[in-house]
């Protein structure tokens, strides 16, 4: 049923919005609340105007959950980071805007035995994916300009999500179509209606409510 299909939406909490003083506990709590993976925003202060966490901190968090780690590399010289994060992550997401030789970077991720994803900032057209879709496991559509949590969803990205969904369907591959930025109960519905099958959420989950199970189930449904 349609309702049953909607229930299969996967939720990847972004710990950029979590309590950094208690990250281990936060990860345990969202694991118990029904999260499907942990989304790690890795920022270098260059590709995006913010600095977040590095591989040593991520490695220290591994013991708090059995969920997959998704390392979202928002960094300029992405190839320098891939090998380190491959040691501690299950999926590595890189930005098509971060390197001239995107296919080579994807091959590097695959050679290290990891799943790979591609992320697009709002200004990047989805046609850039046409020759890359056969090689990747996830497309991550940024519905805000990356760098900070708590931004408002950019509605123009819904058309991009819809168009990418059609590209994936035509290809016939099982590619995760995820949306990241400004996700709440309203924008989640819009994203799923346009073909998304997973959602990255930060502020909506880790906000004042603190009922992580309730928040995750709102998004799943």
Coordinates of N, CA and C in Angstrom, one line a residue, residues 22-24 48-49 51 57 112-113 152 163 170 195 216:
X22 N 27.7 15.8 24.7 CA 27.2 14.4 25.0 C 26.9 13.6 23.7
X23 N 27.8 13.6 22.8 CA 27.6 13.0 21.5 C 27.3 11.5 21.6
X24 N 28.1 10.8 22.4 CA 27.9 9.4 22.6 C 26.5 9.1 23.1
X48 N 32.8 24.8 2.9 CA 31.6 25.5 3.6 C 32.2 26.4 4.7
X49 N 31.4 27.4 5.1 CA 32.0 28.3 6.1 C 31.7 27.9 7.5
X51 N 33.4 24.7 10.5 CA 34.3 23.5 10.8 C 33.5 22.6 11.8
X57 N 37.4 12.0 16.2 CA 36.2 12.0 17.0 C 35.2 11.0 16.5
X112 N 38.1 1.0 -1.7 CA 38.3 0.8 -0.3 C 37.1 0.0 0.3
X113 N 36.2 -0.5 -0.5 CA 35.2 -1.4 -0.1 C 34.0 -0.7 0.6
X152 N 16.2 27.3 6.4 CA 14.9 27.0 5.8 C 15.0 26.2 4.5
X163 N 13.1 15.2 -10.6 CA 13.8 14.8 -11.8 C 14.8 13.7 -11.6
X170 N 14.5 5.2 -14.4 CA 14.8 4.8 -15.8 C 16.0 3.9 -15.8
X195 N 9.7 11.9 -4.6 CA 10.5 10.7 -4.9 C 11.6 10.4 -3.9
X216 N 11.3 11.1 15.0 CA 11.7 10.1 13.9 C 10.5 9.5 13.3

